[in-house]
């Protein structure tokens, strides 16, 4: 199964988690995993929609990798969705992502307890990511359970090191 990991972090040089995940995925040199950093590809914010659509069409699974910002994604991912998942291509008619898997791999500053009904957020990460599940359904894709790494803000080297094999295992488990 060919997986497209769309990495979305506006300040990659400052990121510990997403920079590490991206670097480790690239080191794998796995022909079935394509790592695509859209802030790196589009620093001016002008997305090449046709190129993105062609890239998506070559993969069976799309993984959106990003930090949860204000209970959402970084702005360029929303722009990517608005422009790339266009009418006539993603819906209705062609449904170019029909049957493809969509999932998210996210980090949060808050803890697992923070992202609970009785925590600071009052909602789980799965609830925060509900728009991705709904989008997948709307475009006839299949949403897969997400991967979350909690307490990423001020992450210790040990905790960061633990995140890498967990993330790679998650990606490889998507079948």
N, C-alpha and C. Protein backbone atom coordinates (compact mmCIF):
# COMPACT_ATOMS: atom_id res chain seq x y z
N UNK A 1 0.85 -1.18 0.00
CA UNK A 1 0.00 0.00 0.00
C UNK A 1 0.89 1.24 0.00
N UNK A 2 0.68 2.10 -0.97
CA UNK A 2 1.46 3.33 -1.09
C UNK A 2 0.83 4.42 -0.24
N UNK A 3 1.66 5.01 0.64
CA UNK A 3 1.18 6.02 1.58
C UNK A 3 1.83 7.37 1.28
N UNK A 4 1.00 8.39 1.26
CA UNK A 4 1.45 9.77 1.09
C UNK A 4 1.31 10.47 2.43
N UNK A 5 2.44 10.84 3.03
CA UNK A 5 2.42 11.56 4.30
C UNK A 5 2.57 13.04 3.97
N UNK A 6 1.49 13.78 4.16
CA UNK A 6 1.50 15.22 3.91
C UNK A 6 1.85 15.90 5.23
N UNK A 7 3.09 16.39 5.29
CA UNK A 7 3.60 17.02 6.50
C UNK A 7 3.23 18.50 6.46
N UNK A 8 2.64 18.97 7.56
CA UNK A 8 2.15 20.34 7.59
C UNK A 8 2.58 21.00 8.90
N UNK A 9 3.66 21.77 8.84
CA UNK A 9 4.13 22.51 10.01
C UNK A 9 4.74 23.82 9.52
N UNK A 10 4.17 24.96 9.94
CA UNK A 10 4.65 26.25 9.42
C UNK A 10 6.02 26.67 9.95
N UNK A 11 6.49 26.04 11.02
CA UNK A 11 7.78 26.39 11.61
C UNK A 11 8.58 25.11 11.85
N UNK A 12 8.84 24.39 10.79
CA UNK A 12 9.50 23.08 10.89
C UNK A 12 10.84 23.18 11.62
N UNK A 13 11.57 24.25 11.38
CA UNK A 13 12.88 24.38 12.01
C UNK A 13 12.78 24.46 13.53
N UNK A 14 11.64 24.88 14.06
CA UNK A 14 11.43 24.98 15.51
C UNK A 14 10.76 23.73 16.09
N UNK A 15 10.27 22.88 15.24
CA UNK A 15 9.54 21.69 15.69
C UNK A 15 10.50 20.59 16.11
N UNK A 16 10.22 19.99 17.24
CA UNK A 16 10.99 18.81 17.62
C UNK A 16 10.31 17.56 17.07
N UNK A 17 9.03 17.43 17.35
CA UNK A 17 8.29 16.21 16.99
C UNK A 17 8.18 16.05 15.48
N UNK A 18 7.62 17.02 14.80
CA UNK A 18 7.35 16.85 13.36
C UNK A 18 8.62 16.86 12.53
N UNK A 19 9.60 17.63 12.94
CA UNK A 19 10.88 17.59 12.24
C UNK A 19 11.52 16.21 12.39
N UNK A 20 11.49 15.67 13.62
CA UNK A 20 12.04 14.33 13.85
C UNK A 20 11.28 13.28 13.07
N UNK A 21 9.94 13.32 13.12
CA UNK A 21 9.15 12.34 12.38
C UNK A 21 9.47 12.40 10.89
N UNK A 22 9.51 13.60 10.35
CA UNK A 22 9.81 13.76 8.92
C UNK A 22 11.19 13.20 8.59
N UNK A 23 12.19 13.58 9.38
CA UNK A 23 13.55 13.10 9.12
C UNK A 23 13.65 11.58 9.21
N UNK A 24 13.00 11.00 10.20
CA UNK A 24 13.06 9.54 10.37
C UNK A 24 12.33 8.82 9.25
N UNK A 25 11.22 9.38 8.78
CA UNK A 25 10.52 8.76 7.65
C UNK A 25 11.39 8.81 6.40
N UNK A 26 12.05 9.93 6.18
CA UNK A 26 12.93 10.04 5.02
C UNK A 26 14.10 9.06 5.11
N UNK A 27 14.62 8.84 6.31
CA UNK A 27 15.72 7.89 6.50
C UNK A 27 15.31 6.46 6.17
N UNK A 28 14.03 6.15 6.32
CA UNK A 28 13.56 4.80 6.01
C UNK A 28 13.80 4.45 4.55
N UNK A 29 13.72 5.48 3.70
CA UNK A 29 13.87 5.26 2.26
C UNK A 29 12.94 4.16 1.77
N UNK A 30 11.72 4.19 2.30
CA UNK A 30 10.70 3.19 1.97
C UNK A 30 9.98 3.60 0.69
N UNK A 31 10.04 2.80 -0.36
CA UNK A 31 9.39 3.17 -1.62
C UNK A 31 7.86 3.28 -1.51
N UNK A 32 7.30 2.73 -0.45
CA UNK A 32 5.85 2.80 -0.27
C UNK A 32 5.41 3.98 0.59
N UNK A 33 6.35 4.80 1.05
CA UNK A 33 6.02 5.99 1.85
C UNK A 33 6.63 7.22 1.18
N UNK A 34 5.76 8.13 0.76
CA UNK A 34 6.19 9.40 0.19
C UNK A 34 5.97 10.48 1.24
N UNK A 35 7.01 11.23 1.54
CA UNK A 35 6.93 12.33 2.51
C UNK A 35 6.86 13.64 1.72
N UNK A 36 5.80 14.40 1.96
CA UNK A 36 5.56 15.62 1.19
C UNK A 36 5.26 16.76 2.16
N UNK A 37 6.22 17.65 2.34
CA UNK A 37 6.09 18.80 3.24
C UNK A 37 5.52 19.97 2.45
N UNK A 38 4.26 20.32 2.72
CA UNK A 38 3.63 21.34 1.88
C UNK A 38 4.09 22.76 2.21
N UNK A 39 4.54 23.03 3.42
CA UNK A 39 5.11 24.36 3.69
C UNK A 39 6.45 24.51 2.98
N UNK A 40 7.18 23.43 2.85
CA UNK A 40 8.44 23.46 2.10
C UNK A 40 8.17 23.58 0.60
N UNK A 41 7.17 22.86 0.12
CA UNK A 41 6.84 22.88 -1.31
C UNK A 41 6.21 24.21 -1.74
N UNK A 42 5.47 24.83 -0.83
CA UNK A 42 4.73 26.05 -1.17
C UNK A 42 4.97 27.16 -0.15
N UNK A 43 6.21 27.66 -0.05
CA UNK A 43 6.50 28.69 0.95
C UNK A 43 5.73 29.99 0.73
N UNK A 44 5.30 30.20 -0.52
CA UNK A 44 4.52 31.40 -0.84
C UNK A 44 3.02 31.17 -0.68
N UNK A 45 2.63 29.94 -0.33
CA UNK A 45 1.22 29.62 -0.12
C UNK A 45 0.43 29.41 -1.40
N UNK A 46 1.11 29.38 -2.55
CA UNK A 46 0.42 29.15 -3.82
C UNK A 46 0.58 27.67 -4.16
N UNK A 47 -0.52 26.93 -4.04
CA UNK A 47 -0.51 25.48 -4.21
C UNK A 47 -0.71 25.11 -5.68
N UNK A 48 0.10 24.21 -6.17
CA UNK A 48 -0.06 23.67 -7.52
C UNK A 48 -1.09 22.55 -7.42
N UNK A 49 -2.33 22.89 -7.64
CA UNK A 49 -3.45 21.98 -7.42
C UNK A 49 -3.32 20.73 -8.29
N UNK A 50 -3.03 20.88 -9.56
CA UNK A 50 -2.94 19.71 -10.44
C UNK A 50 -1.81 18.77 -10.01
N UNK A 51 -0.68 19.32 -9.60
CA UNK A 51 0.44 18.48 -9.14
C UNK A 51 0.04 17.73 -7.88
N UNK A 52 -0.66 18.40 -6.98
CA UNK A 52 -1.11 17.75 -5.74
C UNK A 52 -2.12 16.64 -6.05
N UNK A 53 -3.02 16.90 -6.95
CA UNK A 53 -4.01 15.88 -7.31
C UNK A 53 -3.34 14.66 -7.94
N UNK A 54 -2.36 14.89 -8.80
CA UNK A 54 -1.62 13.77 -9.41
C UNK A 54 -0.89 12.97 -8.33
N UNK A 55 -0.31 13.66 -7.37
CA UNK A 55 0.40 12.99 -6.28
C UNK A 55 -0.56 12.14 -5.45
N UNK A 56 -1.70 12.68 -5.12
CA UNK A 56 -2.71 11.94 -4.35
C UNK A 56 -3.16 10.70 -5.13
N UNK A 57 -3.38 10.85 -6.42
CA UNK A 57 -3.86 9.73 -7.25
C UNK A 57 -2.89 8.55 -7.27
N UNK A 58 -1.61 8.80 -7.02
CA UNK A 58 -0.59 7.74 -7.05
C UNK A 58 -0.51 6.95 -5.74
N UNK A 59 -1.32 7.32 -4.75
CA UNK A 59 -1.22 6.70 -3.42
C UNK A 59 -2.56 6.10 -2.99
N UNK A 60 -2.46 5.12 -2.11
CA UNK A 60 -3.65 4.43 -1.58
C UNK A 60 -4.11 5.00 -0.25
N UNK A 61 -3.21 5.68 0.43
CA UNK A 61 -3.49 6.20 1.77
C UNK A 61 -2.88 7.58 1.90
N UNK A 62 -3.66 8.52 2.42
CA UNK A 62 -3.20 9.88 2.66
C UNK A 62 -3.14 10.09 4.17
N UNK A 63 -1.97 10.47 4.67
CA UNK A 63 -1.77 10.73 6.10
C UNK A 63 -1.46 12.21 6.26
N UNK A 64 -2.31 12.92 6.98
CA UNK A 64 -2.06 14.32 7.28
C UNK A 64 -1.30 14.38 8.60
N UNK A 65 -0.05 14.82 8.55
CA UNK A 65 0.79 14.91 9.75
C UNK A 65 0.93 16.37 10.14
N UNK A 66 0.44 16.73 11.33
CA UNK A 66 0.49 18.13 11.76
C UNK A 66 0.34 18.27 13.27
N UNK A 67 0.79 19.42 13.80
CA UNK A 67 0.52 19.71 15.20
C UNK A 67 -0.89 20.28 15.32
N UNK A 68 -1.58 19.92 16.37
CA UNK A 68 -2.91 20.50 16.61
C UNK A 68 -2.69 21.92 17.11
N UNK A 69 -3.17 22.90 16.33
CA UNK A 69 -3.10 24.33 16.67
C UNK A 69 -4.50 24.82 16.94
N UNK A 70 -4.75 25.35 18.11
CA UNK A 70 -6.06 25.90 18.42
C UNK A 70 -7.17 24.92 18.04
N UNK A 71 -6.94 23.66 18.37
CA UNK A 71 -7.91 22.59 18.13
C UNK A 71 -8.22 22.42 16.65
N UNK A 72 -7.24 22.69 15.83
CA UNK A 72 -7.39 22.58 14.38
C UNK A 72 -6.02 22.27 13.78
N UNK A 73 -5.93 22.46 12.47
CA UNK A 73 -4.67 22.22 11.75
C UNK A 73 -4.03 23.55 11.39
N UNK A 74 -2.75 23.54 11.01
CA UNK A 74 -2.15 24.75 10.46
C UNK A 74 -2.90 25.20 9.20
N UNK A 75 -2.87 26.49 8.95
CA UNK A 75 -3.70 27.10 7.90
C UNK A 75 -3.47 26.51 6.51
N UNK A 76 -2.24 26.17 6.17
CA UNK A 76 -1.98 25.68 4.81
C UNK A 76 -2.67 24.35 4.54
N UNK A 77 -2.91 23.56 5.57
CA UNK A 77 -3.64 22.30 5.34
C UNK A 77 -5.08 22.59 4.98
N UNK A 78 -5.71 23.54 5.65
CA UNK A 78 -7.09 23.89 5.30
C UNK A 78 -7.13 24.42 3.87
N UNK A 79 -6.16 25.25 3.51
CA UNK A 79 -6.10 25.76 2.14
C UNK A 79 -5.91 24.61 1.15
N UNK A 80 -5.04 23.66 1.50
CA UNK A 80 -4.81 22.49 0.65
C UNK A 80 -6.12 21.75 0.43
N UNK A 81 -6.86 21.51 1.50
CA UNK A 81 -8.14 20.81 1.39
C UNK A 81 -9.10 21.58 0.48
N UNK A 82 -9.21 22.89 0.71
CA UNK A 82 -10.14 23.72 -0.07
C UNK A 82 -9.81 23.71 -1.56
N UNK A 83 -8.53 23.72 -1.89
CA UNK A 83 -8.12 23.82 -3.29
C UNK A 83 -7.95 22.47 -3.97
N UNK A 84 -7.34 21.53 -3.29
CA UNK A 84 -7.02 20.24 -3.92
C UNK A 84 -8.24 19.32 -3.98
N UNK A 85 -9.03 19.31 -2.94
CA UNK A 85 -10.23 18.46 -2.91
C UNK A 85 -11.37 19.19 -3.62
N UNK A 86 -11.15 19.47 -4.87
CA UNK A 86 -12.03 20.33 -5.65
C UNK A 86 -13.24 19.58 -6.21
N UNK A 87 -14.35 20.33 -6.40
CA UNK A 87 -15.51 19.75 -7.06
C UNK A 87 -15.13 19.25 -8.46
N UNK A 88 -15.69 18.11 -8.82
CA UNK A 88 -15.38 17.52 -10.12
C UNK A 88 -14.18 16.60 -10.09
N UNK A 89 -13.36 16.74 -9.06
CA UNK A 89 -12.22 15.84 -8.89
C UNK A 89 -12.42 14.97 -7.65
N UNK A 90 -12.59 15.60 -6.50
CA UNK A 90 -12.78 14.84 -5.26
C UNK A 90 -14.25 14.50 -5.01
N UNK A 91 -15.13 15.29 -5.57
CA UNK A 91 -16.58 15.11 -5.41
C UNK A 91 -17.26 15.99 -6.42
N UNK A 92 -18.51 15.99 -6.63
CA UNK A 92 -19.20 14.80 -7.09
C UNK A 92 -18.73 14.47 -8.49
N UNK A 93 -19.02 13.31 -8.90
CA UNK A 93 -18.59 12.89 -10.23
C UNK A 93 -17.43 11.94 -10.16
N UNK A 94 -16.21 12.47 -10.25
CA UNK A 94 -15.04 11.61 -10.33
C UNK A 94 -14.74 10.87 -9.01
N UNK A 95 -14.87 11.53 -7.88
CA UNK A 95 -14.54 10.92 -6.58
C UNK A 95 -13.16 10.26 -6.64
N UNK A 96 -12.15 11.06 -6.92
CA UNK A 96 -10.78 10.56 -7.12
C UNK A 96 -10.20 9.84 -5.91
N UNK A 97 -10.73 10.11 -4.72
CA UNK A 97 -10.21 9.46 -3.52
C UNK A 97 -11.10 8.32 -3.04
N UNK A 98 -12.05 7.92 -3.86
CA UNK A 98 -12.96 6.85 -3.47
C UNK A 98 -12.18 5.58 -3.12
N UNK A 99 -12.44 5.07 -1.92
CA UNK A 99 -11.79 3.84 -1.47
C UNK A 99 -10.40 4.03 -0.89
N UNK A 100 -9.81 5.21 -1.07
CA UNK A 100 -8.49 5.47 -0.49
C UNK A 100 -8.65 5.70 1.01
N UNK A 101 -7.61 5.40 1.76
CA UNK A 101 -7.62 5.65 3.20
C UNK A 101 -7.13 7.07 3.48
N UNK A 102 -7.75 7.67 4.49
CA UNK A 102 -7.32 8.97 4.99
C UNK A 102 -7.19 8.85 6.50
N UNK A 103 -6.11 9.40 7.03
CA UNK A 103 -5.93 9.43 8.48
C UNK A 103 -5.07 10.63 8.85
N UNK A 104 -4.91 10.82 10.14
CA UNK A 104 -4.10 11.92 10.65
C UNK A 104 -3.07 11.38 11.64
N UNK A 105 -1.92 12.04 11.65
CA UNK A 105 -0.88 11.78 12.65
C UNK A 105 -0.57 13.13 13.26
N UNK A 106 -0.97 13.31 14.50
CA UNK A 106 -0.89 14.64 15.11
C UNK A 106 -0.13 14.61 16.43
N UNK A 107 0.33 15.79 16.80
CA UNK A 107 0.90 15.99 18.13
C UNK A 107 0.06 17.08 18.81
N UNK A 108 0.03 17.00 20.13
CA UNK A 108 -0.67 18.01 20.92
C UNK A 108 0.26 18.54 22.00
N UNK A 109 0.07 19.79 22.36
CA UNK A 109 0.82 20.33 23.49
C UNK A 109 0.27 19.74 24.78
N UNK A 110 -1.04 19.54 24.81
CA UNK A 110 -1.69 19.02 26.00
C UNK A 110 -1.54 17.52 26.16
N UNK A 111 -1.85 17.06 27.35
CA UNK A 111 -1.75 15.64 27.69
C UNK A 111 -3.00 14.88 27.26
N UNK A 112 -2.92 13.58 27.37
CA UNK A 112 -4.07 12.72 27.11
C UNK A 112 -5.23 13.12 28.02
N UNK A 113 -4.93 13.41 29.28
CA UNK A 113 -5.98 13.85 30.22
C UNK A 113 -6.60 15.17 29.80
N UNK A 114 -5.78 16.08 29.24
CA UNK A 114 -6.31 17.36 28.77
C UNK A 114 -7.34 17.15 27.67
N UNK A 115 -7.09 16.16 26.81
CA UNK A 115 -8.00 15.86 25.70
C UNK A 115 -8.95 14.74 26.10
N UNK A 116 -9.81 15.07 27.06
CA UNK A 116 -10.83 14.13 27.52
C UNK A 116 -12.07 14.94 27.89
N UNK A 117 -13.16 14.27 28.08
CA UNK A 117 -14.43 14.94 28.39
C UNK A 117 -14.29 15.86 29.60
N UNK A 118 -13.51 15.44 30.58
CA UNK A 118 -13.37 16.22 31.81
C UNK A 118 -12.04 16.98 31.88
N UNK A 119 -11.29 16.98 30.80
CA UNK A 119 -10.00 17.67 30.76
C UNK A 119 -10.14 19.12 30.33
N UNK A 120 -9.01 19.78 30.16
CA UNK A 120 -8.99 21.19 29.77
C UNK A 120 -9.71 21.44 28.45
N UNK A 121 -9.51 20.55 27.50
CA UNK A 121 -10.14 20.71 26.18
C UNK A 121 -11.63 20.37 26.22
N UNK A 122 -11.98 19.40 27.04
CA UNK A 122 -13.38 18.96 27.10
C UNK A 122 -13.76 18.02 25.97
N UNK A 123 -12.82 17.73 25.09
CA UNK A 123 -13.05 16.85 23.95
C UNK A 123 -11.82 15.99 23.74
N UNK A 124 -12.01 14.84 23.12
CA UNK A 124 -10.89 13.98 22.76
C UNK A 124 -10.26 14.46 21.45
N UNK A 125 -9.07 14.00 21.16
CA UNK A 125 -8.44 14.33 19.88
C UNK A 125 -9.28 13.77 18.74
N UNK A 126 -9.85 12.60 18.90
CA UNK A 126 -10.72 12.05 17.85
C UNK A 126 -11.88 12.99 17.56
N UNK A 127 -12.41 13.63 18.58
CA UNK A 127 -13.50 14.59 18.36
C UNK A 127 -12.98 15.85 17.67
N UNK A 128 -11.79 16.30 18.04
CA UNK A 128 -11.18 17.46 17.39
C UNK A 128 -10.94 17.18 15.91
N UNK A 129 -10.61 15.92 15.59
CA UNK A 129 -10.32 15.54 14.20
C UNK A 129 -11.56 15.11 13.41
N UNK A 130 -12.72 15.28 13.98
CA UNK A 130 -13.97 14.89 13.31
C UNK A 130 -14.10 15.46 11.89
N UNK A 131 -13.68 16.70 11.61
CA UNK A 131 -13.77 17.19 10.22
C UNK A 131 -13.06 16.30 9.20
N UNK A 132 -12.00 15.63 9.60
CA UNK A 132 -11.29 14.74 8.66
C UNK A 132 -12.09 13.48 8.39
N UNK A 133 -12.75 12.98 9.41
CA UNK A 133 -13.62 11.82 9.25
C UNK A 133 -14.80 12.19 8.33
N UNK A 134 -15.38 13.36 8.56
CA UNK A 134 -16.51 13.81 7.75
C UNK A 134 -16.09 14.06 6.30
N UNK A 135 -14.93 14.66 6.12
CA UNK A 135 -14.42 14.90 4.76
C UNK A 135 -14.21 13.58 4.03
N UNK A 136 -13.59 12.63 4.71
CA UNK A 136 -13.37 11.31 4.10
C UNK A 136 -14.69 10.70 3.64
N UNK A 137 -15.68 10.77 4.48
CA UNK A 137 -16.99 10.21 4.13
C UNK A 137 -17.58 10.94 2.92
N UNK A 138 -17.48 12.26 2.92
CA UNK A 138 -18.07 13.06 1.85
C UNK A 138 -17.44 12.76 0.49
N UNK A 139 -16.14 12.49 0.48
CA UNK A 139 -15.45 12.24 -0.79
C UNK A 139 -15.29 10.75 -1.08
N UNK A 140 -16.02 9.92 -0.32
CA UNK A 140 -16.05 8.46 -0.50
C UNK A 140 -14.72 7.78 -0.20
N UNK A 141 -13.91 8.40 0.66
CA UNK A 141 -12.68 7.77 1.14
C UNK A 141 -13.01 7.02 2.43
N UNK A 142 -12.04 6.32 2.97
CA UNK A 142 -12.23 5.54 4.20
C UNK A 142 -11.35 6.15 5.28
N UNK A 143 -11.96 6.63 6.35
CA UNK A 143 -11.18 7.22 7.43
C UNK A 143 -10.66 6.12 8.34
N UNK A 144 -9.38 6.17 8.64
CA UNK A 144 -8.74 5.22 9.55
C UNK A 144 -8.44 5.92 10.87
N UNK A 145 -8.42 5.19 11.98
CA UNK A 145 -8.10 5.82 13.27
C UNK A 145 -6.76 6.56 13.21
N UNK A 146 -6.72 7.68 13.90
CA UNK A 146 -5.54 8.55 13.86
C UNK A 146 -4.47 8.12 14.86
N UNK A 147 -3.31 8.74 14.70
CA UNK A 147 -2.18 8.56 15.62
C UNK A 147 -1.97 9.88 16.33
N UNK A 148 -1.91 9.85 17.65
CA UNK A 148 -1.71 11.07 18.44
C UNK A 148 -0.54 10.90 19.39
N UNK A 149 0.33 11.90 19.40
CA UNK A 149 1.41 11.95 20.38
C UNK A 149 1.16 13.16 21.27
N UNK A 150 0.82 12.87 22.52
CA UNK A 150 0.45 13.90 23.48
C UNK A 150 1.67 14.52 24.15
N UNK A 151 1.45 15.68 24.76
CA UNK A 151 2.46 16.38 25.58
C UNK A 151 3.74 16.66 24.80
N UNK A 152 3.57 17.15 23.57
CA UNK A 152 4.73 17.40 22.71
C UNK A 152 5.46 18.70 23.06
N UNK A 153 4.76 19.62 23.69
CA UNK A 153 5.41 20.88 24.06
C UNK A 153 6.44 20.62 25.16
N UNK A 154 7.67 21.03 24.92
CA UNK A 154 8.72 20.79 25.89
C UNK A 154 9.06 19.31 26.04
N UNK A 155 8.88 18.56 24.98
CA UNK A 155 9.08 17.11 25.00
C UNK A 155 10.52 16.76 25.39
N UNK A 156 10.66 15.75 26.22
CA UNK A 156 11.99 15.28 26.63
C UNK A 156 12.60 14.46 25.50
N UNK A 157 13.92 14.38 25.46
CA UNK A 157 14.57 13.56 24.43
C UNK A 157 14.09 12.10 24.46
N UNK A 158 13.84 11.57 25.65
CA UNK A 158 13.39 10.18 25.78
C UNK A 158 11.98 10.01 25.19
N UNK A 159 11.10 10.96 25.53
CA UNK A 159 9.72 10.89 25.04
C UNK A 159 9.70 11.05 23.51
N UNK A 160 10.54 11.94 23.00
CA UNK A 160 10.65 12.13 21.55
C UNK A 160 11.16 10.86 20.88
N UNK A 161 12.17 10.26 21.48
CA UNK A 161 12.74 9.01 20.93
C UNK A 161 11.68 7.92 20.88
N UNK A 162 10.83 7.84 21.90
CA UNK A 162 9.76 6.83 21.95
C UNK A 162 8.72 7.05 20.86
N UNK A 163 8.54 8.30 20.44
CA UNK A 163 7.49 8.61 19.47
C UNK A 163 7.79 8.04 18.08
N UNK A 164 9.06 7.95 17.74
CA UNK A 164 9.44 7.54 16.38
C UNK A 164 9.01 6.11 16.04
N UNK A 165 9.40 5.10 16.82
CA UNK A 165 8.96 3.74 16.47
C UNK A 165 7.44 3.58 16.56
N UNK A 166 6.82 4.32 17.48
CA UNK A 166 5.36 4.25 17.59
C UNK A 166 4.70 4.79 16.32
N UNK A 167 5.22 5.89 15.81
CA UNK A 167 4.67 6.49 14.59
C UNK A 167 4.92 5.59 13.38
N UNK A 168 6.12 5.08 13.24
CA UNK A 168 6.44 4.19 12.11
C UNK A 168 5.58 2.93 12.17
N UNK A 169 5.39 2.39 13.34
CA UNK A 169 4.53 1.21 13.51
C UNK A 169 3.10 1.53 13.09
N UNK A 170 2.62 2.70 13.48
CA UNK A 170 1.28 3.14 13.08
C UNK A 170 1.17 3.17 11.55
N UNK A 171 2.13 3.81 10.89
CA UNK A 171 2.08 3.90 9.42
C UNK A 171 2.10 2.53 8.77
N UNK A 172 2.93 1.66 9.28
CA UNK A 172 3.04 0.32 8.68
C UNK A 172 1.81 -0.53 8.96
N UNK A 173 1.06 -0.20 9.99
CA UNK A 173 -0.13 -0.99 10.34
C UNK A 173 -1.32 -0.68 9.43
N UNK A 174 -1.25 0.41 8.70
CA UNK A 174 -2.36 0.79 7.81
C UNK A 174 -2.32 -0.12 6.59
N UNK A 175 -3.31 -0.98 6.47
CA UNK A 175 -3.37 -1.94 5.36
C UNK A 175 -4.71 -1.87 4.66
